[in-house]
Short mmCIF file of N, CA and C in Angstrom, two decimals:
data_model
loop_
_atom_site.label_atom_id
_atom_site.label_comp_id
_atom_site.label_asym_id
_atom_site.label_seq_id
_atom_site.Cartn_x
_atom_site.Cartn_y
_atom_site.Cartn_z
N MET A 1 20.01 -22.14 4.17
CA MET A 1 18.97 -21.58 3.32
C MET A 1 19.04 -20.06 3.39
N ILE A 2 18.92 -19.42 2.23
CA ILE A 2 18.96 -17.97 2.14
C ILE A 2 17.56 -17.42 2.36
N TRP A 3 17.49 -16.43 3.24
CA TRP A 3 16.22 -15.78 3.53
C TRP A 3 15.95 -14.72 2.48
N LYS A 4 14.77 -14.76 1.88
CA LYS A 4 14.41 -13.80 0.85
C LYS A 4 13.05 -13.18 1.16
N PRO A 5 13.06 -11.97 1.73
CA PRO A 5 11.78 -11.31 2.00
C PRO A 5 11.13 -10.84 0.70
N HIS A 6 9.83 -10.65 0.75
CA HIS A 6 9.07 -10.10 -0.37
C HIS A 6 9.13 -8.58 -0.29
N ALA A 7 9.65 -7.94 -1.32
CA ALA A 7 9.70 -6.47 -1.37
C ALA A 7 8.38 -5.97 -1.91
N THR A 8 7.69 -5.16 -1.11
CA THR A 8 6.39 -4.62 -1.51
C THR A 8 6.37 -3.10 -1.31
N VAL A 9 5.41 -2.48 -1.96
CA VAL A 9 5.20 -1.04 -1.82
C VAL A 9 3.74 -0.80 -1.47
N ALA A 10 3.46 0.35 -0.88
CA ALA A 10 2.08 0.73 -0.55
C ALA A 10 1.94 2.24 -0.66
N ALA A 11 0.75 2.68 -1.08
CA ALA A 11 0.46 4.11 -1.21
C ALA A 11 -0.47 4.54 -0.08
N ILE A 12 -0.08 5.59 0.61
CA ILE A 12 -0.90 6.19 1.66
C ILE A 12 -1.42 7.51 1.10
N VAL A 13 -2.73 7.57 0.87
CA VAL A 13 -3.34 8.74 0.26
C VAL A 13 -4.49 9.20 1.16
N GLU A 14 -4.43 10.46 1.56
CA GLU A 14 -5.49 11.05 2.39
C GLU A 14 -6.06 12.24 1.65
N ARG A 15 -7.37 12.31 1.62
CA ARG A 15 -8.06 13.42 0.97
C ARG A 15 -9.29 13.76 1.81
N ALA A 16 -9.31 14.98 2.32
CA ALA A 16 -10.45 15.47 3.11
C ALA A 16 -10.79 14.51 4.26
N GLY A 17 -9.75 14.00 4.93
CA GLY A 17 -9.98 13.15 6.10
C GLY A 17 -10.32 11.70 5.78
N ARG A 18 -10.25 11.32 4.52
CA ARG A 18 -10.53 9.94 4.12
C ARG A 18 -9.30 9.36 3.43
N PHE A 19 -9.12 8.07 3.59
CA PHE A 19 -7.95 7.38 3.03
C PHE A 19 -8.37 6.43 1.92
N LEU A 20 -7.55 6.37 0.89
CA LEU A 20 -7.80 5.49 -0.24
C LEU A 20 -7.34 4.07 0.11
N LEU A 21 -8.29 3.15 0.09
CA LEU A 21 -8.00 1.74 0.33
C LEU A 21 -8.59 0.93 -0.82
N VAL A 22 -8.21 -0.33 -0.86
CA VAL A 22 -8.84 -1.26 -1.79
C VAL A 22 -9.45 -2.39 -0.98
N GLU A 23 -10.56 -2.90 -1.50
CA GLU A 23 -11.16 -4.11 -0.94
C GLU A 23 -10.80 -5.21 -1.93
N GLU A 24 -10.17 -6.26 -1.43
CA GLU A 24 -9.65 -7.29 -2.32
C GLU A 24 -9.99 -8.69 -1.84
N GLU A 25 -10.07 -9.59 -2.81
CA GLU A 25 -10.30 -11.00 -2.51
C GLU A 25 -8.98 -11.62 -2.05
N THR A 26 -9.02 -12.37 -0.95
CA THR A 26 -7.85 -13.07 -0.44
C THR A 26 -8.29 -14.48 -0.05
N PRO A 27 -7.34 -15.37 0.24
CA PRO A 27 -7.72 -16.70 0.72
C PRO A 27 -8.54 -16.64 2.02
N ASP A 28 -8.44 -15.52 2.74
CA ASP A 28 -9.18 -15.34 4.00
C ASP A 28 -10.47 -14.55 3.82
N GLY A 29 -10.89 -14.35 2.57
CA GLY A 29 -12.10 -13.58 2.29
C GLY A 29 -11.76 -12.16 1.88
N LEU A 30 -12.79 -11.31 1.82
CA LEU A 30 -12.58 -9.91 1.43
C LEU A 30 -11.83 -9.16 2.52
N ARG A 31 -10.78 -8.46 2.12
CA ARG A 31 -9.94 -7.73 3.07
C ARG A 31 -9.66 -6.33 2.53
N PHE A 32 -9.37 -5.40 3.46
CA PHE A 32 -8.98 -4.04 3.09
C PHE A 32 -7.46 -3.92 3.15
N ASN A 33 -6.93 -3.12 2.25
CA ASN A 33 -5.49 -2.87 2.19
C ASN A 33 -5.28 -1.51 1.55
N GLN A 34 -4.11 -0.94 1.74
CA GLN A 34 -3.75 0.20 0.93
C GLN A 34 -3.49 -0.31 -0.48
N PRO A 35 -3.54 0.55 -1.49
CA PRO A 35 -3.07 0.12 -2.80
C PRO A 35 -1.62 -0.33 -2.61
N ALA A 36 -1.34 -1.58 -2.95
CA ALA A 36 -0.03 -2.15 -2.61
C ALA A 36 0.27 -3.35 -3.50
N GLY A 37 1.53 -3.71 -3.53
CA GLY A 37 1.90 -4.91 -4.28
C GLY A 37 3.40 -5.10 -4.33
N HIS A 38 3.80 -6.14 -5.02
CA HIS A 38 5.20 -6.52 -5.12
C HIS A 38 5.95 -5.65 -6.13
N VAL A 39 7.21 -5.43 -5.83
CA VAL A 39 8.11 -4.74 -6.75
C VAL A 39 8.52 -5.74 -7.81
N GLU A 40 8.41 -5.34 -9.07
CA GLU A 40 8.77 -6.23 -10.17
C GLU A 40 10.26 -6.08 -10.51
N ASN A 41 10.81 -7.12 -11.09
CA ASN A 41 12.22 -7.14 -11.46
C ASN A 41 12.57 -5.93 -12.34
N GLY A 42 13.62 -5.21 -11.98
CA GLY A 42 14.08 -4.05 -12.74
C GLY A 42 13.34 -2.76 -12.44
N GLU A 43 12.38 -2.80 -11.56
CA GLU A 43 11.54 -1.64 -11.25
C GLU A 43 12.06 -0.94 -10.00
N SER A 44 12.03 0.39 -9.98
CA SER A 44 12.37 1.11 -8.76
C SER A 44 11.18 1.07 -7.81
N LEU A 45 11.43 1.38 -6.55
CA LEU A 45 10.34 1.43 -5.58
C LEU A 45 9.29 2.47 -5.96
N ILE A 46 9.75 3.61 -6.44
CA ILE A 46 8.83 4.68 -6.85
C ILE A 46 7.99 4.23 -8.05
N GLU A 47 8.63 3.62 -9.03
CA GLU A 47 7.89 3.12 -10.19
C GLU A 47 6.85 2.08 -9.76
N ALA A 48 7.24 1.23 -8.82
CA ALA A 48 6.33 0.17 -8.36
C ALA A 48 5.10 0.74 -7.68
N VAL A 49 5.25 1.72 -6.81
CA VAL A 49 4.09 2.25 -6.09
C VAL A 49 3.17 3.03 -7.03
N ILE A 50 3.74 3.70 -8.02
CA ILE A 50 2.91 4.40 -9.01
C ILE A 50 2.12 3.37 -9.81
N ARG A 51 2.77 2.32 -10.28
CA ARG A 51 2.11 1.28 -11.07
C ARG A 51 1.03 0.57 -10.28
N GLU A 52 1.37 0.13 -9.06
CA GLU A 52 0.40 -0.61 -8.24
C GLU A 52 -0.83 0.22 -7.93
N THR A 53 -0.64 1.50 -7.63
CA THR A 53 -1.78 2.36 -7.32
C THR A 53 -2.69 2.49 -8.53
N ARG A 54 -2.11 2.69 -9.69
CA ARG A 54 -2.91 2.80 -10.91
C ARG A 54 -3.66 1.50 -11.18
N GLU A 55 -2.97 0.36 -11.08
CA GLU A 55 -3.59 -0.93 -11.37
C GLU A 55 -4.72 -1.28 -10.41
N GLU A 56 -4.57 -0.90 -9.14
CA GLU A 56 -5.55 -1.31 -8.13
C GLU A 56 -6.67 -0.31 -7.90
N THR A 57 -6.46 0.97 -8.28
CA THR A 57 -7.47 1.99 -7.97
C THR A 57 -7.94 2.80 -9.16
N ALA A 58 -7.22 2.74 -10.27
CA ALA A 58 -7.47 3.56 -11.46
C ALA A 58 -7.14 5.03 -11.23
N TRP A 59 -6.36 5.31 -10.19
CA TRP A 59 -5.87 6.66 -9.92
C TRP A 59 -4.39 6.73 -10.24
N GLY A 60 -3.95 7.87 -10.80
CA GLY A 60 -2.53 8.15 -10.90
C GLY A 60 -2.03 8.54 -9.52
N PHE A 61 -0.82 8.17 -9.17
CA PHE A 61 -0.26 8.45 -7.85
C PHE A 61 1.05 9.19 -8.00
N GLN A 62 1.20 10.27 -7.22
CA GLN A 62 2.44 11.03 -7.18
C GLN A 62 2.99 10.99 -5.75
N PRO A 63 4.03 10.18 -5.50
CA PRO A 63 4.59 10.12 -4.15
C PRO A 63 5.26 11.44 -3.78
N THR A 64 5.08 11.84 -2.53
CA THR A 64 5.70 13.07 -2.03
C THR A 64 6.71 12.80 -0.93
N SER A 65 6.56 11.68 -0.22
CA SER A 65 7.52 11.32 0.81
C SER A 65 7.40 9.83 1.14
N LEU A 66 8.41 9.34 1.84
CA LEU A 66 8.41 7.97 2.32
C LEU A 66 7.82 7.97 3.72
N LEU A 67 6.79 7.18 3.95
CA LEU A 67 6.21 7.07 5.30
C LEU A 67 7.12 6.24 6.19
N GLY A 68 7.58 5.11 5.67
CA GLY A 68 8.44 4.24 6.46
C GLY A 68 8.65 2.91 5.77
N ILE A 69 9.46 2.09 6.40
CA ILE A 69 9.75 0.74 5.92
C ILE A 69 9.28 -0.21 7.01
N TYR A 70 8.48 -1.19 6.62
CA TYR A 70 7.82 -2.06 7.57
C TYR A 70 8.17 -3.52 7.29
N GLN A 71 8.65 -4.21 8.31
CA GLN A 71 8.95 -5.63 8.18
C GLN A 71 7.89 -6.41 8.95
N TRP A 72 7.24 -7.33 8.26
CA TRP A 72 6.16 -8.12 8.88
C TRP A 72 6.26 -9.56 8.44
N ARG A 73 6.25 -10.45 9.38
CA ARG A 73 6.25 -11.88 9.08
C ARG A 73 4.82 -12.39 9.23
N HIS A 74 4.32 -13.00 8.16
CA HIS A 74 2.97 -13.55 8.18
C HIS A 74 2.93 -14.67 9.20
N PRO A 75 1.93 -14.69 10.09
CA PRO A 75 1.91 -15.68 11.17
C PRO A 75 1.67 -17.13 10.71
N ILE A 76 1.13 -17.31 9.51
CA ILE A 76 0.84 -18.66 9.03
C ILE A 76 1.74 -19.05 7.86
N LYS A 77 1.84 -18.17 6.88
CA LYS A 77 2.69 -18.44 5.71
C LYS A 77 4.15 -18.34 6.12
N ASP A 78 5.00 -19.02 5.40
CA ASP A 78 6.44 -18.88 5.65
C ASP A 78 6.95 -17.73 4.79
N ALA A 79 6.50 -16.51 5.12
CA ALA A 79 6.84 -15.35 4.31
C ALA A 79 7.00 -14.11 5.17
N THR A 80 8.02 -13.33 4.83
CA THR A 80 8.25 -12.03 5.46
C THR A 80 8.14 -10.97 4.38
N TYR A 81 7.50 -9.88 4.72
CA TYR A 81 7.29 -8.79 3.77
C TYR A 81 8.03 -7.54 4.25
N LEU A 82 8.75 -6.91 3.33
CA LEU A 82 9.35 -5.61 3.57
C LEU A 82 8.53 -4.61 2.76
N ARG A 83 7.75 -3.80 3.47
CA ARG A 83 6.85 -2.84 2.82
C ARG A 83 7.46 -1.46 2.87
N PHE A 84 7.58 -0.85 1.70
CA PHE A 84 8.01 0.53 1.58
C PHE A 84 6.75 1.35 1.34
N ALA A 85 6.33 2.10 2.35
CA ALA A 85 5.07 2.84 2.27
C ALA A 85 5.36 4.29 1.91
N PHE A 86 4.63 4.78 0.91
CA PHE A 86 4.82 6.13 0.40
C PHE A 86 3.56 6.96 0.62
N ILE A 87 3.77 8.21 1.01
CA ILE A 87 2.70 9.19 1.11
C ILE A 87 2.64 9.93 -0.22
N GLY A 88 1.45 10.25 -0.67
CA GLY A 88 1.35 11.00 -1.90
C GLY A 88 -0.06 11.43 -2.22
N ASP A 89 -0.20 11.96 -3.41
CA ASP A 89 -1.48 12.49 -3.89
C ASP A 89 -1.91 11.71 -5.12
N VAL A 90 -3.22 11.66 -5.33
CA VAL A 90 -3.74 11.02 -6.53
C VAL A 90 -4.29 12.07 -7.50
N HIS A 91 -4.33 11.69 -8.77
CA HIS A 91 -4.78 12.57 -9.84
C HIS A 91 -5.23 11.69 -10.99
N ASP A 92 -5.81 12.28 -12.01
CA ASP A 92 -6.09 11.58 -13.26
C ASP A 92 -6.84 10.26 -13.05
N HIS A 93 -7.99 10.34 -12.39
CA HIS A 93 -8.79 9.12 -12.18
C HIS A 93 -9.35 8.62 -13.51
N GLN A 94 -9.25 7.33 -13.74
CA GLN A 94 -9.74 6.68 -14.97
C GLN A 94 -10.83 5.66 -14.57
N PRO A 95 -12.04 6.12 -14.26
CA PRO A 95 -13.07 5.22 -13.73
C PRO A 95 -13.44 4.07 -14.65
N GLU A 96 -13.19 4.19 -15.95
CA GLU A 96 -13.51 3.10 -16.87
C GLU A 96 -12.45 2.00 -16.88
N GLN A 97 -11.32 2.25 -16.25
CA GLN A 97 -10.23 1.27 -16.22
C GLN A 97 -10.61 0.06 -15.37
N ALA A 98 -10.35 -1.13 -15.89
CA ALA A 98 -10.55 -2.35 -15.10
C ALA A 98 -9.49 -2.40 -14.00
N LEU A 99 -9.90 -2.80 -12.81
CA LEU A 99 -8.96 -2.90 -11.69
C LEU A 99 -8.24 -4.25 -11.74
N ASP A 100 -7.09 -4.30 -11.08
CA ASP A 100 -6.27 -5.50 -11.03
C ASP A 100 -7.08 -6.71 -10.57
N GLN A 101 -6.68 -7.88 -11.01
CA GLN A 101 -7.37 -9.12 -10.63
C GLN A 101 -7.42 -9.25 -9.10
N GLY A 102 -8.58 -9.57 -8.58
CA GLY A 102 -8.77 -9.73 -7.15
C GLY A 102 -9.23 -8.47 -6.44
N ILE A 103 -9.09 -7.32 -7.08
CA ILE A 103 -9.53 -6.06 -6.47
C ILE A 103 -11.02 -5.90 -6.75
N VAL A 104 -11.81 -5.81 -5.70
CA VAL A 104 -13.26 -5.65 -5.83
C VAL A 104 -13.60 -4.18 -6.08
N ARG A 105 -12.93 -3.29 -5.33
CA ARG A 105 -13.21 -1.86 -5.48
C ARG A 105 -12.16 -1.04 -4.75
N ALA A 106 -12.04 0.20 -5.19
CA ALA A 106 -11.28 1.20 -4.44
C ALA A 106 -12.30 1.95 -3.60
N VAL A 107 -11.92 2.30 -2.38
CA VAL A 107 -12.87 2.93 -1.46
C VAL A 107 -12.15 3.97 -0.61
N TRP A 108 -12.83 5.07 -0.35
CA TRP A 108 -12.30 6.11 0.55
C TRP A 108 -12.93 5.90 1.92
N MET A 109 -12.09 5.72 2.95
CA MET A 109 -12.58 5.44 4.30
C MET A 109 -12.02 6.44 5.30
N SER A 110 -12.83 6.77 6.30
CA SER A 110 -12.38 7.63 7.39
C SER A 110 -11.49 6.82 8.34
N VAL A 111 -10.76 7.52 9.16
CA VAL A 111 -9.92 6.85 10.16
C VAL A 111 -10.77 5.98 11.07
N GLU A 112 -11.94 6.47 11.45
CA GLU A 112 -12.82 5.70 12.32
C GLU A 112 -13.27 4.41 11.63
N GLU A 113 -13.60 4.49 10.35
CA GLU A 113 -14.00 3.29 9.60
C GLU A 113 -12.84 2.30 9.48
N ILE A 114 -11.65 2.82 9.28
CA ILE A 114 -10.48 1.94 9.17
C ILE A 114 -10.22 1.25 10.50
N ARG A 115 -10.25 2.00 11.57
CA ARG A 115 -10.02 1.39 12.89
C ARG A 115 -11.10 0.36 13.22
N ALA A 116 -12.34 0.65 12.85
CA ALA A 116 -13.46 -0.25 13.15
C ALA A 116 -13.43 -1.52 12.30
N SER A 117 -12.68 -1.52 11.22
CA SER A 117 -12.64 -2.68 10.33
C SER A 117 -11.34 -3.48 10.45
N GLN A 118 -10.64 -3.34 11.56
CA GLN A 118 -9.34 -4.02 11.74
C GLN A 118 -9.40 -5.52 11.48
N ASP A 119 -10.50 -6.14 11.82
CA ASP A 119 -10.62 -7.59 11.63
C ASP A 119 -10.68 -7.97 10.15
N ARG A 120 -10.84 -6.98 9.28
CA ARG A 120 -10.88 -7.23 7.83
C ARG A 120 -9.67 -6.64 7.11
N HIS A 121 -8.62 -6.27 7.85
CA HIS A 121 -7.42 -5.74 7.21
C HIS A 121 -6.56 -6.89 6.69
N ARG A 122 -5.91 -6.66 5.56
CA ARG A 122 -5.05 -7.68 4.95
C ARG A 122 -3.89 -8.04 5.87
N SER A 123 -3.37 -7.04 6.60
CA SER A 123 -2.28 -7.26 7.55
C SER A 123 -2.31 -6.14 8.58
N PRO A 124 -1.55 -6.29 9.67
CA PRO A 124 -1.48 -5.19 10.65
C PRO A 124 -0.78 -3.94 10.10
N GLN A 125 -0.15 -4.08 8.95
CA GLN A 125 0.52 -2.93 8.34
C GLN A 125 -0.48 -1.85 7.92
N VAL A 126 -1.70 -2.23 7.61
CA VAL A 126 -2.71 -1.28 7.14
C VAL A 126 -2.92 -0.19 8.18
N LEU A 127 -3.32 -0.57 9.38
CA LEU A 127 -3.59 0.43 10.42
C LEU A 127 -2.30 1.08 10.92
N THR A 128 -1.22 0.31 11.02
CA THR A 128 0.05 0.88 11.48
C THR A 128 0.47 2.04 10.58
N CYS A 129 0.36 1.86 9.27
CA CYS A 129 0.73 2.93 8.34
C CYS A 129 -0.17 4.16 8.53
N ILE A 130 -1.46 3.94 8.71
CA ILE A 130 -2.38 5.07 8.93
C ILE A 130 -2.01 5.82 10.21
N GLU A 131 -1.75 5.08 11.28
CA GLU A 131 -1.41 5.72 12.56
C GLU A 131 -0.09 6.49 12.45
N HIS A 132 0.89 5.94 11.75
CA HIS A 132 2.16 6.65 11.57
C HIS A 132 1.96 7.91 10.73
N TYR A 133 1.12 7.82 9.71
CA TYR A 133 0.81 8.99 8.90
C TYR A 133 0.16 10.07 9.77
N LEU A 134 -0.83 9.68 10.58
CA LEU A 134 -1.54 10.64 11.43
C LEU A 134 -0.61 11.27 12.47
N ALA A 135 0.43 10.53 12.87
CA ALA A 135 1.41 11.06 13.83
C ALA A 135 2.42 12.00 13.17
N GLY A 136 2.32 12.13 11.85
CA GLY A 136 3.20 13.06 11.14
C GLY A 136 4.52 12.46 10.68
N GLN A 137 4.64 11.16 10.75
CA GLN A 137 5.89 10.52 10.33
C GLN A 137 6.05 10.63 8.81
N HIS A 138 7.22 11.00 8.37
CA HIS A 138 7.55 11.00 6.95
C HIS A 138 9.03 11.28 6.76
N PHE A 139 9.55 10.80 5.65
CA PHE A 139 10.96 10.96 5.32
C PHE A 139 11.04 11.42 3.87
N PRO A 140 12.10 12.15 3.52
CA PRO A 140 12.20 12.63 2.13
C PRO A 140 12.42 11.48 1.16
N LEU A 141 11.91 11.66 -0.05
CA LEU A 141 12.08 10.63 -1.08
C LEU A 141 13.55 10.39 -1.40
N HIS A 142 14.39 11.41 -1.23
CA HIS A 142 15.80 11.20 -1.55
C HIS A 142 16.50 10.27 -0.55
N ALA A 143 15.77 9.80 0.47
CA ALA A 143 16.33 8.80 1.37
C ALA A 143 16.48 7.46 0.65
N ILE A 144 15.83 7.33 -0.51
CA ILE A 144 15.89 6.12 -1.31
C ILE A 144 16.74 6.39 -2.54
N THR A 145 17.70 5.54 -2.77
CA THR A 145 18.54 5.66 -3.95
C THR A 145 18.35 4.44 -4.82
N HIS A 146 17.98 4.66 -6.07
CA HIS A 146 17.82 3.57 -7.03
C HIS A 146 19.02 3.62 -7.97
N LEU A 147 19.89 2.63 -7.85
CA LEU A 147 21.07 2.57 -8.71
C LEU A 147 20.76 1.71 -9.91
N GLN A 148 20.98 2.23 -11.08
CA GLN A 148 20.73 1.47 -12.31
C GLN A 148 22.04 0.99 -12.88
N SER A 149 22.02 -0.19 -13.49
CA SER A 149 23.25 -0.73 -14.07
C SER A 149 23.45 -0.25 -15.48
#
């Protein structure tokens, strides 16, 4: 059997000491996550994170660097996720835009609020990405090459 991980992207956005998260409906109840989602067929990683952030938060997203690549195997589902997390800035908020299905709201949270809500995180990747960001981890966007046919 061929192993096929799920390729996902996530946006790490910090503004005035608060981080942009989404509260979303999941089979396990309401959970917090970064704006994130699956890469669609034919889409670059950069295109995917810009699209997902807009769909889930109604904010435009401009990636500035790669935070890291995270491999996580869900403890119950037979699924492994490869998350490409990007640091960036938001602009052009469209508050009248409907958010993606399952997204209850976009919310700005402090580090303390994020740490205190660990039991409601979609995955351990949420806090890990925040901690790596706070530690100053980042890589240039040119570390990613998108080859088109």
